[in-house]
Short mmCIF file of C-alpha atoms in Angstrom, two decimals:
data_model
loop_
_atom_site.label_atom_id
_atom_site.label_comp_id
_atom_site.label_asym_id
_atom_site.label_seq_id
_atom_site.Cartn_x
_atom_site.Cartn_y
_atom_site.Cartn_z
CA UNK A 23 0.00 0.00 0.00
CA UNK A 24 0.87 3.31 -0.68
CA UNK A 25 1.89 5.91 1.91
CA UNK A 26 2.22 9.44 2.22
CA UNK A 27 4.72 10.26 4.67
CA UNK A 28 2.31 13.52 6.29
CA UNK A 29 0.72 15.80 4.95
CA UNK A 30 3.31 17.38 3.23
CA UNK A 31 1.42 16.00 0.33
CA UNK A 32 -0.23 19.36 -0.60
CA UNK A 33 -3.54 17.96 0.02
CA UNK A 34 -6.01 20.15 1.89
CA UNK A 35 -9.30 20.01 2.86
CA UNK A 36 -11.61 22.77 2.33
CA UNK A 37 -16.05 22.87 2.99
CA UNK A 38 -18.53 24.30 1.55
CA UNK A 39 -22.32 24.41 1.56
CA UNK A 40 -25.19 25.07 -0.78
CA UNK A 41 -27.69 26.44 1.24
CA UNK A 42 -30.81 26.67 -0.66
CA UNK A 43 -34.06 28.70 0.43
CA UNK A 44 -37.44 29.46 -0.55
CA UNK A 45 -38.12 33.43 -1.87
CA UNK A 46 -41.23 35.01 -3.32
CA UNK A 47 -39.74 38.26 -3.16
CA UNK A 48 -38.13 40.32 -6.13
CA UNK A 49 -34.68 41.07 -4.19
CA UNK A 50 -32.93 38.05 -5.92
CA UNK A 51 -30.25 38.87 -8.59
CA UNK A 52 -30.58 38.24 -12.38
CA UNK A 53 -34.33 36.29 -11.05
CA UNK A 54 -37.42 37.39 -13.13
CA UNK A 55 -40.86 36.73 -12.86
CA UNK A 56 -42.99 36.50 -9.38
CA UNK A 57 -43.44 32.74 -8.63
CA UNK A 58 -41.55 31.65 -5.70
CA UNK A 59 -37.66 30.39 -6.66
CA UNK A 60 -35.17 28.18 -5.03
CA UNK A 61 -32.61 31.05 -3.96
CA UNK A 62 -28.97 30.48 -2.32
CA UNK A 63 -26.41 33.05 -1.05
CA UNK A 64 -23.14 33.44 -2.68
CA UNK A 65 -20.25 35.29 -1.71
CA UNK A 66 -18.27 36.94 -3.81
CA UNK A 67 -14.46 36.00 -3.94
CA UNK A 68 -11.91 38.68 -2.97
CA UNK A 69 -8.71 36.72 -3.71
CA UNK A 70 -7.53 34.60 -6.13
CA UNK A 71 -7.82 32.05 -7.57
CA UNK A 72 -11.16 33.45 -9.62
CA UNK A 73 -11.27 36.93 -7.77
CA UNK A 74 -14.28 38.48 -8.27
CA UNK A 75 -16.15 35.32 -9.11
CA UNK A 76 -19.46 34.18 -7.37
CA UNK A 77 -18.74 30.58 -4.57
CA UNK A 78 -20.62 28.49 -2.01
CA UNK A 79 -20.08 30.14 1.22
CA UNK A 80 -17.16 27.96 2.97
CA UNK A 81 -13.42 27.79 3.90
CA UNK A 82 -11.23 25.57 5.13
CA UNK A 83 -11.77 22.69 7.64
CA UNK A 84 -10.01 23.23 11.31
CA UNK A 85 -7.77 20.33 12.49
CA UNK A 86 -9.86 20.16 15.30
CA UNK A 87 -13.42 20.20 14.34
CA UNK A 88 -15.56 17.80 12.35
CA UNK A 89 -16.74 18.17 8.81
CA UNK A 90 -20.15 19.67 9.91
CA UNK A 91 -18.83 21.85 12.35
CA UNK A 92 -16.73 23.32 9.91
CA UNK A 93 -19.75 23.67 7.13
CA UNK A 94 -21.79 25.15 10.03
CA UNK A 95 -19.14 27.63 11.10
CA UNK A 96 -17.65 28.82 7.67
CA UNK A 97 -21.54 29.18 6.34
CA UNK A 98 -21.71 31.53 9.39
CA UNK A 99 -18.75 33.22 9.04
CA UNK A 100 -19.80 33.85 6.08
CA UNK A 101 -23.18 34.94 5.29
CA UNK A 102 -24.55 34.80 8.67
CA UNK A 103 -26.84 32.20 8.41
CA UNK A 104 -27.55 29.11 10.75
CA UNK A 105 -29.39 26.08 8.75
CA UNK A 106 -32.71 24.39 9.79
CA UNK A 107 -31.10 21.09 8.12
CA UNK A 108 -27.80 20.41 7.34
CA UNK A 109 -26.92 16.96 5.28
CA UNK A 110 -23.62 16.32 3.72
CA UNK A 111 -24.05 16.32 -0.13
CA UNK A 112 -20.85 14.45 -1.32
CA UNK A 113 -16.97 14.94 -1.43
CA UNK A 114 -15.48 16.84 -4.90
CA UNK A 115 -12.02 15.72 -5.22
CA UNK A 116 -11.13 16.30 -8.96
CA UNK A 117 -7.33 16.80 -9.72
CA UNK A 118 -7.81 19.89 -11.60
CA UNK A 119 -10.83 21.39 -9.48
CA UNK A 120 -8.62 24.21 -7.98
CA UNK A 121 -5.19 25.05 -8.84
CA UNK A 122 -3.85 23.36 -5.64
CA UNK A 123 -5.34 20.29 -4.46
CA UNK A 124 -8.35 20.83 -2.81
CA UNK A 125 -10.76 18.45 -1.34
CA UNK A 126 -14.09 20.21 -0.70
CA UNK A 127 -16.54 18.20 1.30
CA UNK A 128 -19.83 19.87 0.36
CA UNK A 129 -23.15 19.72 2.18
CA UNK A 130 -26.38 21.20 1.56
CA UNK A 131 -28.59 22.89 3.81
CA UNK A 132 -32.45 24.05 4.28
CA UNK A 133 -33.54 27.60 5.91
CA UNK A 134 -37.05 28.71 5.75
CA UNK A 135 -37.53 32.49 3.97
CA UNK A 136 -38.37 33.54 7.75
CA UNK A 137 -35.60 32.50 9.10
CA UNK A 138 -33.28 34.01 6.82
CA UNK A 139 -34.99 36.98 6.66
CA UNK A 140 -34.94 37.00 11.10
CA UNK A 141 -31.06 36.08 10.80
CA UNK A 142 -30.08 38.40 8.90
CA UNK A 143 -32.14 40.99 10.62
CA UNK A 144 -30.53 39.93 14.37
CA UNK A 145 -26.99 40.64 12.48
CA UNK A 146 -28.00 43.86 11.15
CA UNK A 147 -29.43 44.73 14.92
CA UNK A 148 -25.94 43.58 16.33
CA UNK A 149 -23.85 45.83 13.94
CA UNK A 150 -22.25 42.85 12.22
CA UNK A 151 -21.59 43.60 8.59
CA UNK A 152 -22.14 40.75 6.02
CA UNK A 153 -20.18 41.34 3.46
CA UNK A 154 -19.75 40.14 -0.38
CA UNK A 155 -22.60 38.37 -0.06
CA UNK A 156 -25.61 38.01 -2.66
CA UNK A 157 -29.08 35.57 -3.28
CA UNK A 158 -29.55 34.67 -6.59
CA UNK A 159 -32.29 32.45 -8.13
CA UNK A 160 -31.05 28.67 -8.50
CA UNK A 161 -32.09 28.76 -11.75
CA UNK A 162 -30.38 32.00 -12.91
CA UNK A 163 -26.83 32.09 -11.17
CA UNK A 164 -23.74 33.88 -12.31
CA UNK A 165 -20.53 32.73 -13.01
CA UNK A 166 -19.40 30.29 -10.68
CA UNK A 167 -15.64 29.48 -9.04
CA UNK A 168 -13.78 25.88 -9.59
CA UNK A 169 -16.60 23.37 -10.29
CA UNK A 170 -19.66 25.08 -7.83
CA UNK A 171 -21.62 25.45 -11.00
CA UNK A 172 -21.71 21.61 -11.16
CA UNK A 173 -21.98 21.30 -7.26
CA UNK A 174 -25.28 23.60 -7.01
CA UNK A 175 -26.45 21.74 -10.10
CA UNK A 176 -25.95 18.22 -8.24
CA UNK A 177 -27.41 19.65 -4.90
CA UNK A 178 -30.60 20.68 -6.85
CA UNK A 179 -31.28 17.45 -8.11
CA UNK A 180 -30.29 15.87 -4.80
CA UNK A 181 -33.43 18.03 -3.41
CA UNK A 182 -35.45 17.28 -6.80
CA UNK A 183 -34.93 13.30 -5.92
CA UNK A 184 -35.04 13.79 -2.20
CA UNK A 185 -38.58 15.48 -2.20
CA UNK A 186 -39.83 12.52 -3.72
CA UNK A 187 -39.10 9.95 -0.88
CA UNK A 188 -38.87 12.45 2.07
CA UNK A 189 -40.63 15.14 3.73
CA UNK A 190 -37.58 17.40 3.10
CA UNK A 191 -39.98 20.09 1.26
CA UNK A 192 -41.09 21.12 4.60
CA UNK A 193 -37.81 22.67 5.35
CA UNK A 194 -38.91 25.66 3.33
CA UNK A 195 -42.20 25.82 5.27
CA UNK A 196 -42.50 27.19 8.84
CA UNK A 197 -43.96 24.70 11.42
CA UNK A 198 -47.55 25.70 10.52
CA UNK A 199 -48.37 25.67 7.03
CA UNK A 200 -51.67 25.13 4.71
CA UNK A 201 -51.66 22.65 2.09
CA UNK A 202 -51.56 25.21 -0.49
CA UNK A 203 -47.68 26.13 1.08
CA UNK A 204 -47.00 23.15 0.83
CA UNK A 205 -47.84 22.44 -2.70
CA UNK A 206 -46.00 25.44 -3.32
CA UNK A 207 -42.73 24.47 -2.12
CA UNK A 208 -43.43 20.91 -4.09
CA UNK A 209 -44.16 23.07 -7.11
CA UNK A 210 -40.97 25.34 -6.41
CA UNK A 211 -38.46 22.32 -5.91
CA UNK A 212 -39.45 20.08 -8.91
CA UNK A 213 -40.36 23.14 -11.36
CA UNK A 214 -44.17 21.76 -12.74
CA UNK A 215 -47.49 22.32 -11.46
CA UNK A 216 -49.29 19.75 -9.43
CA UNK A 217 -52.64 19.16 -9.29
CA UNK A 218 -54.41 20.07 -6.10
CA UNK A 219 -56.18 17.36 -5.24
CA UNK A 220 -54.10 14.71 -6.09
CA UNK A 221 -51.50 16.19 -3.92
CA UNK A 222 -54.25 16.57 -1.05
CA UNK A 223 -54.83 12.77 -2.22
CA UNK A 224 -51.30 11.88 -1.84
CA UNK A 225 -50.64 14.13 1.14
CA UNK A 226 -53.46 12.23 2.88
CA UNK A 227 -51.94 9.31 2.33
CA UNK A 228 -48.60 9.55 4.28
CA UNK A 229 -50.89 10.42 6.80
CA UNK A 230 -47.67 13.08 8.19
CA UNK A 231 -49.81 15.90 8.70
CA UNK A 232 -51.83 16.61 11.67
CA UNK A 233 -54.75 19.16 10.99
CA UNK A 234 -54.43 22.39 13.84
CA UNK A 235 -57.79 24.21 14.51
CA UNK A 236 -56.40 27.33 13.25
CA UNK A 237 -56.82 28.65 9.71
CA UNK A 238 -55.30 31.24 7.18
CA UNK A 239 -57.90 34.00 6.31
CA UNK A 240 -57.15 36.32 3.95
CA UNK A 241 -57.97 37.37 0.24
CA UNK A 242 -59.01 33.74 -0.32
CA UNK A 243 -61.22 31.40 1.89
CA UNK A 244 -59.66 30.19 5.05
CA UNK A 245 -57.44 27.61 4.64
CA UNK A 246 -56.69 24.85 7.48
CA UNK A 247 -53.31 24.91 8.86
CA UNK A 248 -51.30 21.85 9.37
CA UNK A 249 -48.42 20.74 11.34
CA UNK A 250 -46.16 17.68 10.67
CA UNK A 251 -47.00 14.67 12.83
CA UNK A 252 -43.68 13.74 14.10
CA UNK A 253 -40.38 15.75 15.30
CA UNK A 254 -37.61 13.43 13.63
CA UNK A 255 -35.42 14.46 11.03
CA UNK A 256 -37.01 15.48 7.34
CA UNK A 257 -35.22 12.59 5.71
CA UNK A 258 -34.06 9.08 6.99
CA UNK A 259 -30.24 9.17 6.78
CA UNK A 260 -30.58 5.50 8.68
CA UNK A 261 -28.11 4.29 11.27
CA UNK A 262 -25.33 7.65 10.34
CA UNK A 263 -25.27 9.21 13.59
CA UNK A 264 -26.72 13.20 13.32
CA UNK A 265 -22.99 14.99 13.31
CA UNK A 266 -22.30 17.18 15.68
CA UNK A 267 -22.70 20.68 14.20
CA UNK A 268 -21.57 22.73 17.15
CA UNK A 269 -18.77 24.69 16.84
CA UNK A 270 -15.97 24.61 19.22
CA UNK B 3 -12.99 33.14 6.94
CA UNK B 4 -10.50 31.45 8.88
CA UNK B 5 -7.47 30.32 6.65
CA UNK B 6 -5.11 27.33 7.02
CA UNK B 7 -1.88 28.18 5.09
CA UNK B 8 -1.42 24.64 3.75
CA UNK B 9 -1.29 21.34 4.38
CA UNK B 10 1.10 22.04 7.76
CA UNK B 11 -2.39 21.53 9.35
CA UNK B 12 -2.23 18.11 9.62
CA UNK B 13 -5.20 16.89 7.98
CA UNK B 14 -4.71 13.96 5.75
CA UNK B 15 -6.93 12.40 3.43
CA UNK B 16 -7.53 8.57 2.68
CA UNK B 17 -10.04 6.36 1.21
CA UNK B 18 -11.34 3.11 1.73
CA UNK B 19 -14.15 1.24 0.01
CA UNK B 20 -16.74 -1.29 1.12
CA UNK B 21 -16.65 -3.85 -1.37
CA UNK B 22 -19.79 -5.86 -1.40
CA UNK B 23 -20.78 -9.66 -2.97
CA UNK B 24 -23.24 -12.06 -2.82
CA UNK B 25 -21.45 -15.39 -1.06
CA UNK B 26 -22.97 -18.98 -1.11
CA UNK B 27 -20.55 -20.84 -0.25
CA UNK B 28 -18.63 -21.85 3.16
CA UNK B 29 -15.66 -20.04 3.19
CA UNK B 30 -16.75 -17.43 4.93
CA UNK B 31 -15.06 -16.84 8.00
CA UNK B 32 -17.59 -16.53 10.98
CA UNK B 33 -20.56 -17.49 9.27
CA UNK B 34 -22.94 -19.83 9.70
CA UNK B 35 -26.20 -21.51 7.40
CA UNK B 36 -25.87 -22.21 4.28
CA UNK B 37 -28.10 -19.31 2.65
CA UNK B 38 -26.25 -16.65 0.26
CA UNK B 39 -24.45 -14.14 2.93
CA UNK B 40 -23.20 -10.24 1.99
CA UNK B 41 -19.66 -10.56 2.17
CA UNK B 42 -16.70 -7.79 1.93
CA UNK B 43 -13.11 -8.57 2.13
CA UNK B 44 -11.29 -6.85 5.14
CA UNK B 45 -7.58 -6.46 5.41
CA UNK B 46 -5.68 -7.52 8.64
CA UNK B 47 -3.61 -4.14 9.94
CA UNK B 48 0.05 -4.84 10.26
CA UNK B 49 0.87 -1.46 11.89
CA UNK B 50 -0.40 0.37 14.80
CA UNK B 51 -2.59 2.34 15.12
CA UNK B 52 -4.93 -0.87 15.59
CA UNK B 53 -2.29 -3.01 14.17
CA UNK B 54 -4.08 -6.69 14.53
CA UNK B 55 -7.23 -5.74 13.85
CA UNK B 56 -9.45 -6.05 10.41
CA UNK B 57 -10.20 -3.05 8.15
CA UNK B 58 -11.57 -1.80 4.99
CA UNK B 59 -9.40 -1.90 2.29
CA UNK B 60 -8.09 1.48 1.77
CA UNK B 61 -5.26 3.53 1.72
CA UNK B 62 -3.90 7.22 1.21
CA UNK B 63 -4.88 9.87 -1.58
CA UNK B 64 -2.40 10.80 -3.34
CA UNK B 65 -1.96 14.39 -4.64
CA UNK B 66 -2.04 13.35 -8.30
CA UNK B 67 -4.92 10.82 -8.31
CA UNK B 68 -8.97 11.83 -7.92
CA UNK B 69 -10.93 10.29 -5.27
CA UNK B 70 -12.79 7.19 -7.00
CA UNK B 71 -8.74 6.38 -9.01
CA UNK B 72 -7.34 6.70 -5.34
CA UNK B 73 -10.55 4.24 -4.02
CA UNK B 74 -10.00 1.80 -7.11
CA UNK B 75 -6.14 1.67 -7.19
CA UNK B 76 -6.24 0.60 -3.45
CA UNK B 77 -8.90 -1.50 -3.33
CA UNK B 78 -6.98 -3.39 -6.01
CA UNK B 79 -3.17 -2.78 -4.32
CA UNK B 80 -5.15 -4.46 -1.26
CA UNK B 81 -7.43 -7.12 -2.45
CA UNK B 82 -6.20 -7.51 -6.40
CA UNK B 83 -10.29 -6.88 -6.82
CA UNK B 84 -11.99 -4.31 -9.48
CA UNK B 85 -15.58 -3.73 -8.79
CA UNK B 86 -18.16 -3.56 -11.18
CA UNK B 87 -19.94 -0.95 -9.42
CA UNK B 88 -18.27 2.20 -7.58
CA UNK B 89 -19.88 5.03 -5.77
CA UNK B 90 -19.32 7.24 -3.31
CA UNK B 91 -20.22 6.58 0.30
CA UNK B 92 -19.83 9.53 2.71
CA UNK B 93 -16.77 11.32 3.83
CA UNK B 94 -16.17 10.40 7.34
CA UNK B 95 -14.40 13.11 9.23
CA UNK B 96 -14.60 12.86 13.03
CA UNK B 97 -12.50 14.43 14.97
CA UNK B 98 -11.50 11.13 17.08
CA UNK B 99 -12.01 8.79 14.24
CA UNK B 100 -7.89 7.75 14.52
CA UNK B 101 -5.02 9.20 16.52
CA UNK B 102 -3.98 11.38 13.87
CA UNK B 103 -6.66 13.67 11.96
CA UNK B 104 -7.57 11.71 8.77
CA UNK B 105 -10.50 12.44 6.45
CA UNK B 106 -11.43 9.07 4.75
CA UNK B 107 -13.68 9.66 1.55
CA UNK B 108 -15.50 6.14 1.78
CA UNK B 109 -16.27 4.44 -1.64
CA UNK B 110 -19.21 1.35 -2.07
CA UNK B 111 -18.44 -1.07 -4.51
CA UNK B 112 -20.64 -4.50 -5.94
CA UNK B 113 -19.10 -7.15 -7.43
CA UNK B 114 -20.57 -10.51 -8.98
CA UNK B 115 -19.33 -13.51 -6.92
CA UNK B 116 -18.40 -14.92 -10.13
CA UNK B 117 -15.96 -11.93 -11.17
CA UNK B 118 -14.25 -12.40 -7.66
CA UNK B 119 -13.05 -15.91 -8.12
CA UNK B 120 -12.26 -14.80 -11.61
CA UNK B 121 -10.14 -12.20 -10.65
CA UNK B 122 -8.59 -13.79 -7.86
CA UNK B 123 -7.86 -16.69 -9.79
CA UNK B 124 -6.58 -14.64 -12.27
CA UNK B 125 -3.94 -12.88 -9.47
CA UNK B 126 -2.86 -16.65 -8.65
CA UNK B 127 -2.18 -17.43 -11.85
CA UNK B 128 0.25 -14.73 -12.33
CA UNK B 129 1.98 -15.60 -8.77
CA UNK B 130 0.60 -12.44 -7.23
CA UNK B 131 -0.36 -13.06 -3.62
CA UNK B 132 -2.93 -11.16 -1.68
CA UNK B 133 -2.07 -11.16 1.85
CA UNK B 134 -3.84 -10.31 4.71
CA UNK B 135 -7.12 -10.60 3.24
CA UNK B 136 -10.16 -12.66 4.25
CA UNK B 137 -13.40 -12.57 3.46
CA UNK B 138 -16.47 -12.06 5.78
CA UNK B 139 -20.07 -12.41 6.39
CA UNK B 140 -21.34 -8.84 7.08
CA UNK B 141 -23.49 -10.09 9.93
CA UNK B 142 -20.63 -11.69 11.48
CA UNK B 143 -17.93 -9.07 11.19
CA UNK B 144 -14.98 -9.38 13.78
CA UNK B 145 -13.22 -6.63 15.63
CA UNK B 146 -12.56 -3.82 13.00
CA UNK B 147 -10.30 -0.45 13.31
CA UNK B 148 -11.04 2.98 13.31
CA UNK B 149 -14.66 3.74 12.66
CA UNK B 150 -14.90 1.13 10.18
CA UNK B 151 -17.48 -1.05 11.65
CA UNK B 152 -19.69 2.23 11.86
CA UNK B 153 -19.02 2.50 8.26
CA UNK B 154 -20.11 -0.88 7.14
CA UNK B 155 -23.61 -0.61 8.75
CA UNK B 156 -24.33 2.74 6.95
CA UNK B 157 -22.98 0.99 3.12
CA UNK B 158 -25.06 -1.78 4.35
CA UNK B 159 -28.08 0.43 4.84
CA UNK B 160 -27.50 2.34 1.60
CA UNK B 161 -27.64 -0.67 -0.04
CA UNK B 162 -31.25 -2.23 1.29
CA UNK B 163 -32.69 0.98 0.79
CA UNK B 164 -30.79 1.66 -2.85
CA UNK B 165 -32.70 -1.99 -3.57
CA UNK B 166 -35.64 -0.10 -2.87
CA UNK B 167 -35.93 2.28 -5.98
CA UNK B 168 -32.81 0.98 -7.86
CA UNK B 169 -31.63 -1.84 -9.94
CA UNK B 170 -28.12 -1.78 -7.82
CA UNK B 171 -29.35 -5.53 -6.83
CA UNK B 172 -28.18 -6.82 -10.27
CA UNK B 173 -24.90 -5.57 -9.73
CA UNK B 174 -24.62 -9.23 -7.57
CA UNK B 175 -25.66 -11.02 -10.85
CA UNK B 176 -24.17 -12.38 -14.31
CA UNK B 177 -25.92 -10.68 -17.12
CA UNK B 178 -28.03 -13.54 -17.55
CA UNK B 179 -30.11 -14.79 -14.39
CA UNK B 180 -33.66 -16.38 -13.73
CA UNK B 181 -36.19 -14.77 -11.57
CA UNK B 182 -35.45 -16.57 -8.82
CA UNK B 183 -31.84 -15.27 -8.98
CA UNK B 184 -32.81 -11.98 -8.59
CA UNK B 185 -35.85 -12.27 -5.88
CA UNK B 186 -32.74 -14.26 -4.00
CA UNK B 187 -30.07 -11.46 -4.62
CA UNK B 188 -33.10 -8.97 -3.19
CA UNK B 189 -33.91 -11.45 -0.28
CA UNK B 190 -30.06 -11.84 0.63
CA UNK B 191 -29.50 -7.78 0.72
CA UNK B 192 -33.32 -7.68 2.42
CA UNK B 193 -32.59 -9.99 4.97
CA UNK B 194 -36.12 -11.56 4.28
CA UNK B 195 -38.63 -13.97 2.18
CA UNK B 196 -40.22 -12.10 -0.81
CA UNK B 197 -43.52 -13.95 -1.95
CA UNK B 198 -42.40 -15.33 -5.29
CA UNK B 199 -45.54 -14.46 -6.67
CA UNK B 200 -46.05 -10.67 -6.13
CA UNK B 201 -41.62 -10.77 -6.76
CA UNK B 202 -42.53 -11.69 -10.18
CA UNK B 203 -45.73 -8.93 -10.93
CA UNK B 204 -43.28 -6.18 -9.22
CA UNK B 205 -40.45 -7.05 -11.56
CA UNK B 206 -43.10 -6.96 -14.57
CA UNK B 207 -44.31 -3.55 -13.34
CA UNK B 208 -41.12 -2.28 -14.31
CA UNK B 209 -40.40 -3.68 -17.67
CA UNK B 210 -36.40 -3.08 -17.65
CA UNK B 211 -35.95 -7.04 -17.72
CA UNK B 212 -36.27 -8.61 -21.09
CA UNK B 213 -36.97 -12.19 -21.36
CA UNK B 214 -33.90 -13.83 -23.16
CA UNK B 215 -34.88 -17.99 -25.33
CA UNK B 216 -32.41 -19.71 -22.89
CA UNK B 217 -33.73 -21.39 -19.90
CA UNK B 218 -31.31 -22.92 -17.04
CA UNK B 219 -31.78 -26.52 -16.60
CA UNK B 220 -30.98 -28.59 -13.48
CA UNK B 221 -33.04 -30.53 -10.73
CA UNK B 222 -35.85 -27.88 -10.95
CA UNK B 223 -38.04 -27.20 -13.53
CA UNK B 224 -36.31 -25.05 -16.79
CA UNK B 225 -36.42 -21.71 -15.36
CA UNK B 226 -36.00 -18.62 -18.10
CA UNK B 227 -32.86 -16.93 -18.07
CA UNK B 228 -33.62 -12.72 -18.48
CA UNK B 229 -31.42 -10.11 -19.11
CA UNK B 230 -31.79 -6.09 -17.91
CA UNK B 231 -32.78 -4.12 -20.92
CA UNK B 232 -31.07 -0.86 -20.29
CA UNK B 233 -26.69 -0.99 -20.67
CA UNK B 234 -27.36 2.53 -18.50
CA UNK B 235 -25.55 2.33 -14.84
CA UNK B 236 -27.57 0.35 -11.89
CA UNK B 237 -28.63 3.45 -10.05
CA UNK B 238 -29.35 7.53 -11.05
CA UNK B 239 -26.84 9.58 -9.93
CA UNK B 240 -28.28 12.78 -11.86
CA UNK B 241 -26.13 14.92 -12.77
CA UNK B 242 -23.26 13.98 -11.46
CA UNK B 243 -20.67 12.48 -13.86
CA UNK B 244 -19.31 9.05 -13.28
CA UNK B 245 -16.08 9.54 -12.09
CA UNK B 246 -12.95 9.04 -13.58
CA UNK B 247 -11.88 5.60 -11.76
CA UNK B 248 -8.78 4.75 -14.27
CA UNK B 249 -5.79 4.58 -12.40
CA UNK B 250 -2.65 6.50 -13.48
#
């Protein structure tokens, strides 16, 4: 077997994450039209290599903390924001991915609009400035740095797949929701309409939901609000322990 | 952002795979019954740390090589086995994984039982010994190193529930097999019965098998031999291409 001697290789380690959103607004960049979009935050390179260039908000992994820790603390660091779900996506190792040899161990992450929108706001209150930092629609982004054009692309479909096995579409949705928000967010992740009552059908039939006795009134009839039946994770990630995301 | 200034951190990077087959026979070490088993090949440690002890076959990335090359060329260095199915795992990080602070990028792997004693044959023909390597039931594993035993559950799990919306179960199979070959393969990964007849309208349902005008003869009745109808790979990845696993 092969051994390096140390790492005097060259080889570092670097994380990033695609933290992806729901936004009905018209704040994002280069986004047109009014339908709700898949939005992430990039941050906007100030050194080479590709200065100037849009990236996943990340940086590289402390010798003493775990992967998630370090995808938790470099996504704050960066843009200020603390994830409602955090999942690794996969580790991008290509030779010629970065002029040095980087390994970036990606993950991908869910905030509800609220939250963002509350985050951002308590950093504002507190004076701290986030800088370089931008929301663009998923399906309108600028250019990217090393391969994160491919990595958002891969984390899109990993949603795309995911929302068809797990509840993870409720990570856009606050913990009260009608089923109209939720078809939305169904609608928003896999880009087609669906037809109302065969989602209600289909809804029904995970039997997930619990109806509340409060309603949404509004413009439209009142719609029932409903909250998911159980407090486990959105998706089943089977016996891999939840990492610890704390930071040290 | 916090910046290391190069690989004096410390951090090294290896990877290991979990190379899975489908085992009938009795050569597995710890098992017991006679039904097909999971098995892996593990690789006894020679050097601290856990020196003694069995473990993935794996070894260090080197800076010139991309992650599945790196997972390939040791699996092979290690075991003299190519897989015919290689995908990535998880990248296990933990701080305390291993006295020293090593990022292993975990690969899975399938490989017909066939192609192993092919291969392996193949190895002793040309005087090349493989040492330190036995092969194991993967519900009778012994005393592993590292993390690795964590590991194994989690490929094991990704595998049952991959069976569940993939084809990934043919990946134990020749290119020809009867019906009762592949309800087995799904039974052995399942870890239960499947009613032969519903097996049968489930694997219709799909229509990616395509009868073939041989039929395997024996003490049963002939039983029609079927082949899968699509050359694409056993599971989606999406977008992400299939990486480069040729070893330079």
């Amino acid at each position: 077997m092969t051994r390096s001697t140390g790492s005097e290789d060259g080889i570092r380690v670097a994380v990033s994450t695609v933290i992806l959103t729901m936004r009905r607004d018209g704040t994002l960049r280069q986004s047109q039209g009014s339908a709700p979009r898949i939005a992430l935050p990039l941050v906007r390179r100030t050194r080479d290599p590709h200065a100037g260039a849009w990236a996943l908000p990340g940086g590289w992994l402390d010798a003493h903390e775990g992967l998630a820790a370090a995808a938790a603390r470099t996504l704050a660091e960066t843009t200020g924001l603390a994830p409602s779900y955090l999942e690794q996506l996969y580790a991008f190792g290509a030779v010629d991915r970065s002029p040095s040899r980087v390994i970036s161990v990606v993950y991908w992450a869910l905030l509800r609009e609220d939250l963002v929108d509350q985050q951002l706001a308590a950093h504002r209150a507190a004076g701290e400035e986030i800088e370089n930092v931008a929301w663009f629609d998923a399906s309108a982004l600028p250019d990217l740095a090393f391969d994160h054009a491919d990595i958002i692309e891969y984390a899109l479909w990993r949603l795309r797949n995911k929302a068809g096995y797990s509840r993870v579409a409720q990570g856009f949705l606050p913990p009260e929701f009608t089923l109209a928000d939720l078809r939305e967010a169904y609608e928003t992740i896999l880009g087609r309409r669906l037809d109302p009552a065969n989602f209600r059908r289909q809804v029904d039939a995970t039997r997930t939901l619990i109806p509340t006795n409060a309603f949404r009134t509004g413009s439209h009839r009142p719609a029932r609000l409903y909250r998911d039946a159980t407090d486990v994770e959105l998706a089943d990630r089977g016996p891999l322990a939840p990492e610890e995301t704390r930071t040290s």
